[in-house]
Coordinates of C-alpha atoms in Angstrom, one line a residue:
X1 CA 10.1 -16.9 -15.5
X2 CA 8.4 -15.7 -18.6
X3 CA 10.3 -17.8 -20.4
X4 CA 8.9 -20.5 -18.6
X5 CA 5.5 -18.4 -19.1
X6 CA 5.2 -17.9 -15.8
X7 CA 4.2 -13.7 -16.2
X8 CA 2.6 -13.3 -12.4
X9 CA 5.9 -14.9 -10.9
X10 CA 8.1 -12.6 -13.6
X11 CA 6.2 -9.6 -12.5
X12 CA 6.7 -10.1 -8.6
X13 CA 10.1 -10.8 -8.8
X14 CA 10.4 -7.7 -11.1
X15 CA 8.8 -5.8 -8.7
X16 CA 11.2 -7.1 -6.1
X17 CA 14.5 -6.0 -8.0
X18 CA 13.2 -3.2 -8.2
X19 CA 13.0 -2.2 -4.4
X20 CA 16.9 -3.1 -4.5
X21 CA 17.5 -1.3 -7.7
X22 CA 15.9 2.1 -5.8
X23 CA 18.2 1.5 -3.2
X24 CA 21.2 1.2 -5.2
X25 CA 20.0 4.5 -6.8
X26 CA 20.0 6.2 -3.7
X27 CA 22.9 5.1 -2.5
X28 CA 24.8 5.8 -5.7
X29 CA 23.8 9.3 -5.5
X30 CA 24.0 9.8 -1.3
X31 CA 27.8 8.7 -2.2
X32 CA 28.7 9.3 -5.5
X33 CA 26.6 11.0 -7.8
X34 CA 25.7 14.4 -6.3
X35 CA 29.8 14.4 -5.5
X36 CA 30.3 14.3 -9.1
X37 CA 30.8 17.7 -11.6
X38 CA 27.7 17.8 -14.7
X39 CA 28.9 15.3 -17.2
X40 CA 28.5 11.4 -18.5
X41 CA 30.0 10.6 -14.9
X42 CA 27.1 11.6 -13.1
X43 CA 24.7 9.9 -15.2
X44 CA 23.1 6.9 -13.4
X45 CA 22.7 3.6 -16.0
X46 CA 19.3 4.8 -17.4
X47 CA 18.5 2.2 -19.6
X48 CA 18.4 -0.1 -16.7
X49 CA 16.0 1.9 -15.3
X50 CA 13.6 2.4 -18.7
X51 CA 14.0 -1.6 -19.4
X52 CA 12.9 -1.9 -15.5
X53 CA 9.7 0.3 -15.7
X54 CA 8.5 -0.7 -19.1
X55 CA 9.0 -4.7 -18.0
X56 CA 6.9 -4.0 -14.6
X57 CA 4.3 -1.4 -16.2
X58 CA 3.6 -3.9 -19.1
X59 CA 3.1 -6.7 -16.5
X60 CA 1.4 -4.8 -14.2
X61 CA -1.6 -3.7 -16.8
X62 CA -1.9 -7.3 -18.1
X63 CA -2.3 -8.6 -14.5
X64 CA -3.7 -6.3 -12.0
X65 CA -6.7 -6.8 -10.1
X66 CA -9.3 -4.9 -12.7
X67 CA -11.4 -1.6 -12.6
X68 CA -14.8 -3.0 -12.0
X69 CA -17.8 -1.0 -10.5
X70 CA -17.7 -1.3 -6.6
X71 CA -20.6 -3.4 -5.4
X72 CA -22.3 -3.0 -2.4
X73 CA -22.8 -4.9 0.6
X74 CA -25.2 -7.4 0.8
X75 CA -26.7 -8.2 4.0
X76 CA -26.7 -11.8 3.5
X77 CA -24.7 -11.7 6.4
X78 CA -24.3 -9.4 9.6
X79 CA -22.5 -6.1 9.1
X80 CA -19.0 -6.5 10.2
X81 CA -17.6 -4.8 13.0
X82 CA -15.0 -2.2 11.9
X83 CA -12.6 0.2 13.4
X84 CA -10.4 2.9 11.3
X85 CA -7.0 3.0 13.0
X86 CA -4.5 6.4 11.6
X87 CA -0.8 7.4 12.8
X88 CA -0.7 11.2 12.6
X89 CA 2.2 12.2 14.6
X90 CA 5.0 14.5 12.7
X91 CA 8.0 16.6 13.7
X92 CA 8.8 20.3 13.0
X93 CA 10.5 20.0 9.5
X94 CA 12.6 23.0 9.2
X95 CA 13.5 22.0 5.2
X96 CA 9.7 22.2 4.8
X97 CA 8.6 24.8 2.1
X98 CA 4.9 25.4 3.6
X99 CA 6.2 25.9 6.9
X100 CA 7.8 24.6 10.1
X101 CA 4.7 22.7 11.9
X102 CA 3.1 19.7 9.6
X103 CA -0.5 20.7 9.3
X104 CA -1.9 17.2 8.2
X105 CA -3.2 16.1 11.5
X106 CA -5.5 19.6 11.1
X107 CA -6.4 18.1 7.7
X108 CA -6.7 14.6 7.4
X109 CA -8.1 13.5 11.2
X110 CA -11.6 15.5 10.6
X111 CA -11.8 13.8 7.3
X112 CA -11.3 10.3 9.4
X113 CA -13.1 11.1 12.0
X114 CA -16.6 12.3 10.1
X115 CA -16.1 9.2 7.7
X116 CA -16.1 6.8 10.8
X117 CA -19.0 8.6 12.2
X118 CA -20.9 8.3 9.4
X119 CA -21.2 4.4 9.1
X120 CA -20.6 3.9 13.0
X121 CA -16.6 2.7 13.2
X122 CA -14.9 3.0 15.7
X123 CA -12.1 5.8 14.9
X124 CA -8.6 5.4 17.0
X125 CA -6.2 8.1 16.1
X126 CA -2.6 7.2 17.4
X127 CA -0.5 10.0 18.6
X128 CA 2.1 8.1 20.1
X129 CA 4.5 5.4 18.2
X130 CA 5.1 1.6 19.6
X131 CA 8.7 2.1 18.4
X132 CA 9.6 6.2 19.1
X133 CA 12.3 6.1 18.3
X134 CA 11.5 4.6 13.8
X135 CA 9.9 6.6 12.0
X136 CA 5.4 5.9 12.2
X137 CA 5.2 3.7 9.3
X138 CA 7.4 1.3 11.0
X139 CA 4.8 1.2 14.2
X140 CA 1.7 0.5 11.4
X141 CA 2.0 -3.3 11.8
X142 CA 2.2 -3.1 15.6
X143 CA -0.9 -0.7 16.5
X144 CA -2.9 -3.1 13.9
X145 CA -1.9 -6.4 15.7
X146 CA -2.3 -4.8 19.0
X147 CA -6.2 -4.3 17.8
X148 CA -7.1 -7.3 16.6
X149 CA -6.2 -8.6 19.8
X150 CA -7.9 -6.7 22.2
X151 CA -10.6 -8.3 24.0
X152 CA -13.1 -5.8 22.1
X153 CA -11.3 -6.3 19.0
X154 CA -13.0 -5.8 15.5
X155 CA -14.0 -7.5 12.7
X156 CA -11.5 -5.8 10.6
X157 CA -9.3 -3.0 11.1
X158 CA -9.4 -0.2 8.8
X159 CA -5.9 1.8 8.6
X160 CA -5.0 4.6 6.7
X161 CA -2.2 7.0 6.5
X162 CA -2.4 10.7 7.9
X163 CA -1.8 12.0 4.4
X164 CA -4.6 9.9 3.3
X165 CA -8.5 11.4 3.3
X166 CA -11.6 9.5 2.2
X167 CA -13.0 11.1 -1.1
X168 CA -16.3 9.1 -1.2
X169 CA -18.3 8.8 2.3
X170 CA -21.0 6.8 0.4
X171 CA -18.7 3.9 -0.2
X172 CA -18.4 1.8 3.3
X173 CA -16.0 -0.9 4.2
X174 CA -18.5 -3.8 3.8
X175 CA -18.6 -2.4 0.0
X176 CA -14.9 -3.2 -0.4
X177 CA -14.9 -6.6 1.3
X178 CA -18.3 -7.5 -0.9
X179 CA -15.9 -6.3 -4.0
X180 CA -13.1 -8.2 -3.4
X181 CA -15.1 -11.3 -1.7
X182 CA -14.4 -10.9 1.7
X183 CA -17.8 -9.5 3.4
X184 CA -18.5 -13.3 4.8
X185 CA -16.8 -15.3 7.0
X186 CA -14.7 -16.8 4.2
X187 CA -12.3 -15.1 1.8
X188 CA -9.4 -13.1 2.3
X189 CA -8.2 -11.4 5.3
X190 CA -5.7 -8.9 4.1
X191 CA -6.7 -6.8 1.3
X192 CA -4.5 -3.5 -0.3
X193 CA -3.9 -2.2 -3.0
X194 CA -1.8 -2.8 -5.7
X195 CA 0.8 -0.5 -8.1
X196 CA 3.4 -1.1 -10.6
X197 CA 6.2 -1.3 -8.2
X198 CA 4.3 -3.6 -5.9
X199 CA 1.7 -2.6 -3.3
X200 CA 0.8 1.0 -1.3
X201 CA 0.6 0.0 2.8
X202 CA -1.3 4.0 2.9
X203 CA -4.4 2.2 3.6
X204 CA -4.8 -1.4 4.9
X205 CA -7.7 -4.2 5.3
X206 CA -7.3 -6.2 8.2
X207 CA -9.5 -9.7 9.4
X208 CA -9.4 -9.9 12.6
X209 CA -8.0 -14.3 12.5
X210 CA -5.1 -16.2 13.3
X211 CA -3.4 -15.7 10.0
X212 CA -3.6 -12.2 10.0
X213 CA -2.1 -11.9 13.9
X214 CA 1.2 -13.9 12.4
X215 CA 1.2 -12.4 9.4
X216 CA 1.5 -9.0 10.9
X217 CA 4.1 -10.2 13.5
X218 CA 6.4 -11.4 10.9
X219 CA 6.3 -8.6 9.4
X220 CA 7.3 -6.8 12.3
X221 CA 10.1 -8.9 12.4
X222 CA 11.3 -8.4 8.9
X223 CA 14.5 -7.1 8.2
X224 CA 13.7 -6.5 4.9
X225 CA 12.2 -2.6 5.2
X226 CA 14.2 -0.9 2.0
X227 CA 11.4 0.4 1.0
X228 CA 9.9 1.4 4.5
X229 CA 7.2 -0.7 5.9
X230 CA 5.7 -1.7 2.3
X231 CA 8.8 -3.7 1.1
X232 CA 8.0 -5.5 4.7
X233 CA 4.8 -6.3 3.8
X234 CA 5.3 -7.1 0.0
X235 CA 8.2 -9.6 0.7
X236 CA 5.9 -11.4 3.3
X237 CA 3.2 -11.6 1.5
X238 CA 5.5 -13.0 -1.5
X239 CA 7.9 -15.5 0.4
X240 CA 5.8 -18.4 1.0
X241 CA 5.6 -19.0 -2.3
X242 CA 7.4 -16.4 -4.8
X243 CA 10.6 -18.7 -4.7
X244 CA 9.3 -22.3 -4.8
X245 CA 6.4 -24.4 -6.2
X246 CA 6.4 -26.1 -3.1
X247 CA 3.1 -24.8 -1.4
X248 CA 1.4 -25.3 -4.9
X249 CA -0.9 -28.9 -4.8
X250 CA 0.8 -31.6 -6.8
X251 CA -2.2 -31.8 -8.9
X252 CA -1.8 -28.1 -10.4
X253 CA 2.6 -28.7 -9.8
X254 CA 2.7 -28.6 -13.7
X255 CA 0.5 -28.7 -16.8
X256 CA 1.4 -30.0 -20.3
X257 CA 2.0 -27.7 -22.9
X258 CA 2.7 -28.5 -26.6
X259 CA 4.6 -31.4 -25.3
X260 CA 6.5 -29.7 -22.7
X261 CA 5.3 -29.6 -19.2
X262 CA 4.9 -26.4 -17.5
X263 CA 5.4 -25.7 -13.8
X264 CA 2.9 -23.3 -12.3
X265 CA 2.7 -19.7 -12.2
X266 CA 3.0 -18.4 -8.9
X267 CA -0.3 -17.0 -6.8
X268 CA -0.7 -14.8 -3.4
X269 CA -1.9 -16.9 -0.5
X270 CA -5.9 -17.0 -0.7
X271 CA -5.9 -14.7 2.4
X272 CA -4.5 -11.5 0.4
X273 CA -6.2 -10.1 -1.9
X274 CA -5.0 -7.4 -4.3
X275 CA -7.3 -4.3 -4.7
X276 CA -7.5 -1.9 -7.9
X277 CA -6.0 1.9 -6.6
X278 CA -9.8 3.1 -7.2
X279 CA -11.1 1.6 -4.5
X280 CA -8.8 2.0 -1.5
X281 CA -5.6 4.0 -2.6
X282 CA -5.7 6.5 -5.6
X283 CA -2.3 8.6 -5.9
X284 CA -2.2 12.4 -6.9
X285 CA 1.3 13.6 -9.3
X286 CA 3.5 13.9 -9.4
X287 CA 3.7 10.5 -7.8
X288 CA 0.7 9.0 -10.2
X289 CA 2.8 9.9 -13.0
X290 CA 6.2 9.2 -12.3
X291 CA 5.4 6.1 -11.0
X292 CA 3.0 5.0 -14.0
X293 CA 0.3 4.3 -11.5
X294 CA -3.4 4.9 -11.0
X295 CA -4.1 8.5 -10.9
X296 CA -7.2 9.3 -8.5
X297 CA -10.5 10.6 -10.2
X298 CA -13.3 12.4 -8.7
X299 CA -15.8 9.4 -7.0
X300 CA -13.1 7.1 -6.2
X301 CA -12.1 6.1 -2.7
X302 CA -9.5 7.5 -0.6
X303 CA -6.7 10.1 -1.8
X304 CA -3.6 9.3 -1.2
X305 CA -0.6 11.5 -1.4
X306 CA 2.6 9.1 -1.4
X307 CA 5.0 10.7 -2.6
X308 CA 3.3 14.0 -2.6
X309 CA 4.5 15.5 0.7
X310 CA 2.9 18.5 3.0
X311 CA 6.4 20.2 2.5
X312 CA 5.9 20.8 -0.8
X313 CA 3.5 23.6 -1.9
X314 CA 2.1 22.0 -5.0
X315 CA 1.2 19.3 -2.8
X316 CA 0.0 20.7 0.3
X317 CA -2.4 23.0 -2.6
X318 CA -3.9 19.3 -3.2
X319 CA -4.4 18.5 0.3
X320 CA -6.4 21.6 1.0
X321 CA -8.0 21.4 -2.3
X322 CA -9.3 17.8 -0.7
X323 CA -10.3 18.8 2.4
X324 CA -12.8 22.1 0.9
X325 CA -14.0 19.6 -1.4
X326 CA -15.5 17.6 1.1
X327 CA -16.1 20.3 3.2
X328 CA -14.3 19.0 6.9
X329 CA -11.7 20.2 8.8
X330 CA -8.9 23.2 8.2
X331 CA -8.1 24.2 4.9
X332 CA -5.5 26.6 5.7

């Protein structure tokens, strides 16, 4: 593809690999490498893995969606209707380092709660899982669609992850849509954020339409969930068009380039919309770090802690550091 200079197309199907290449990883280790005595056995093949993240970190800062100052909602048009959807259920993790009881829901649902107040949304916390028996990410597709078609169904639907809190409660939801283009009737209707390794599903923008209600049911049907419910959403938001030039007009098929013609790169769907970490989904480390992605700053959105789990205490230090900072909920 980039020979073909087609770098958008080279970095999503990067990005793609890579969700198999993490799975290979694991299960190389689950079977073979933590059997294996200290030595060159044990090694996995790490110049793969450096030749992987310097191709998709290069890419991504050449192409992702830019660090521009969040505007503010107009008013041209009506205010849209919103609702903030969370899943904060968790069992008692007797691994856990902080303790046997998760105390996010303590944490993060205050934080939800006095952000929704604030600007008027509508704030459904979801205790209970469509599918009990996967674990909640799995049921984040479900309690969405199941909202957009209520017969008092919103606008747009808000979600965002119980290890998520929002950092900046003078930044609303018509502020992001107005960023990104989508506070009128037109422009996209599924807006998140983007990473080097693809997308973050910890928060999610949701238009309440007809593409967005089977959008979100194929991707409760997908099978391809490797990398939980985000590889779901990545690969359908990829698939129409990732593999083929098909859905591209014949007019923009291919362009002529130093005599040779050039097929064209490949684009999202106009409904999705890829939103800088700042403004929806800024990560904390280790995970910032390790994953050579956005790292979230004092002002910005939401804080996220992927990869940064409650069982840890470095991490559960953050997430009470959060909530004091903003002065809601328990901190202990």
């Amino acid at each position: 593809a980039l020979a073909l200079d087609q770098p958008s197309r080279s970095r999503a199907l990067l990005q793609v690999g890579n969700i198999f290449k993490l799975q290979a990883m694991s299960r190389w280790w689950t079977h073979v490498g933590s059997k294996l005595p200290d030595g060159p056995g044990r090694r996995y093949e790490t110049r793969m893995q450096v030749e992987y993240t310097i191709a998709v970190t290069q890419l991504h800062e050449a192409l992702m969606a830019p660090h521009r100052p969040m505007a503010r909602f107009s008013g041209r048009t009506a205010a849209p209707k919103v609702e903030v959807h969370s899943i904060c259920t968790y069992k008692p993790d007797p691994t856990s380092n902080t303790g046997f009881d998760c105390p996010l829901p303590q944490m993060s649902v205050p934080n939800h709660r006095a952000y929704s107040s604030k600007f008027g949304y509508h704030y459904v916390l979801h205790t209970e899982l469509p599918l009990p028996d996967r674990e909640a990410h799995y049921s984040k597709m479900l309690v969405i669609h199941e909202a957009l078609r209520s017969s008092r169904a919103p606008d747009w639907v808000f979600f965002i992850d119980c290890d998520a809190f929002f950092t900046n409660m003078e930044i609303s939801i018509p502020d992001v849509l107005e960023t990104y283009g989508a506070a009128g009737l037109s422009g996209p209707h599924f807006l998140v954020a983007e990473d080097p390794g693809g997308i973050n599903t910890g928060t999610l923008l949701v238009r309440r339409s007809e593409w967005s209600i089977a959008f979100l049911e194929r991707v409760a049907a997908s099978q391809f969930g490797i990398a939980w419910d985000q590889s779901m959403f990545f690969w359908e938001l990829l698939r129409p068009t990732l593999l083929t030039t098909g859905a591209v007009p014949e007019s923009e098929l291919a362009v002529v380039l130093g005599g040779h013609e050039r097929r064209a790169d490949f684009r999202l769907p106009p409904e999705v919309a890829f939103v800088h970490q700042a403004h929806l989904n800024g990560f904390v480390p280790p995970a910032s770090r390790d994953w050579s992605a956005y790292e979230w700053q004092p002002g910005d959105f939401v804080r996220h802690f992927a990869g940064c789990p409650w069982q840890e205490k470095h991490c559960l230090g953050l997430m009470q550091e959060t909530v004091a900072s903003m002065g809601q909920g328990a901190a202990s």
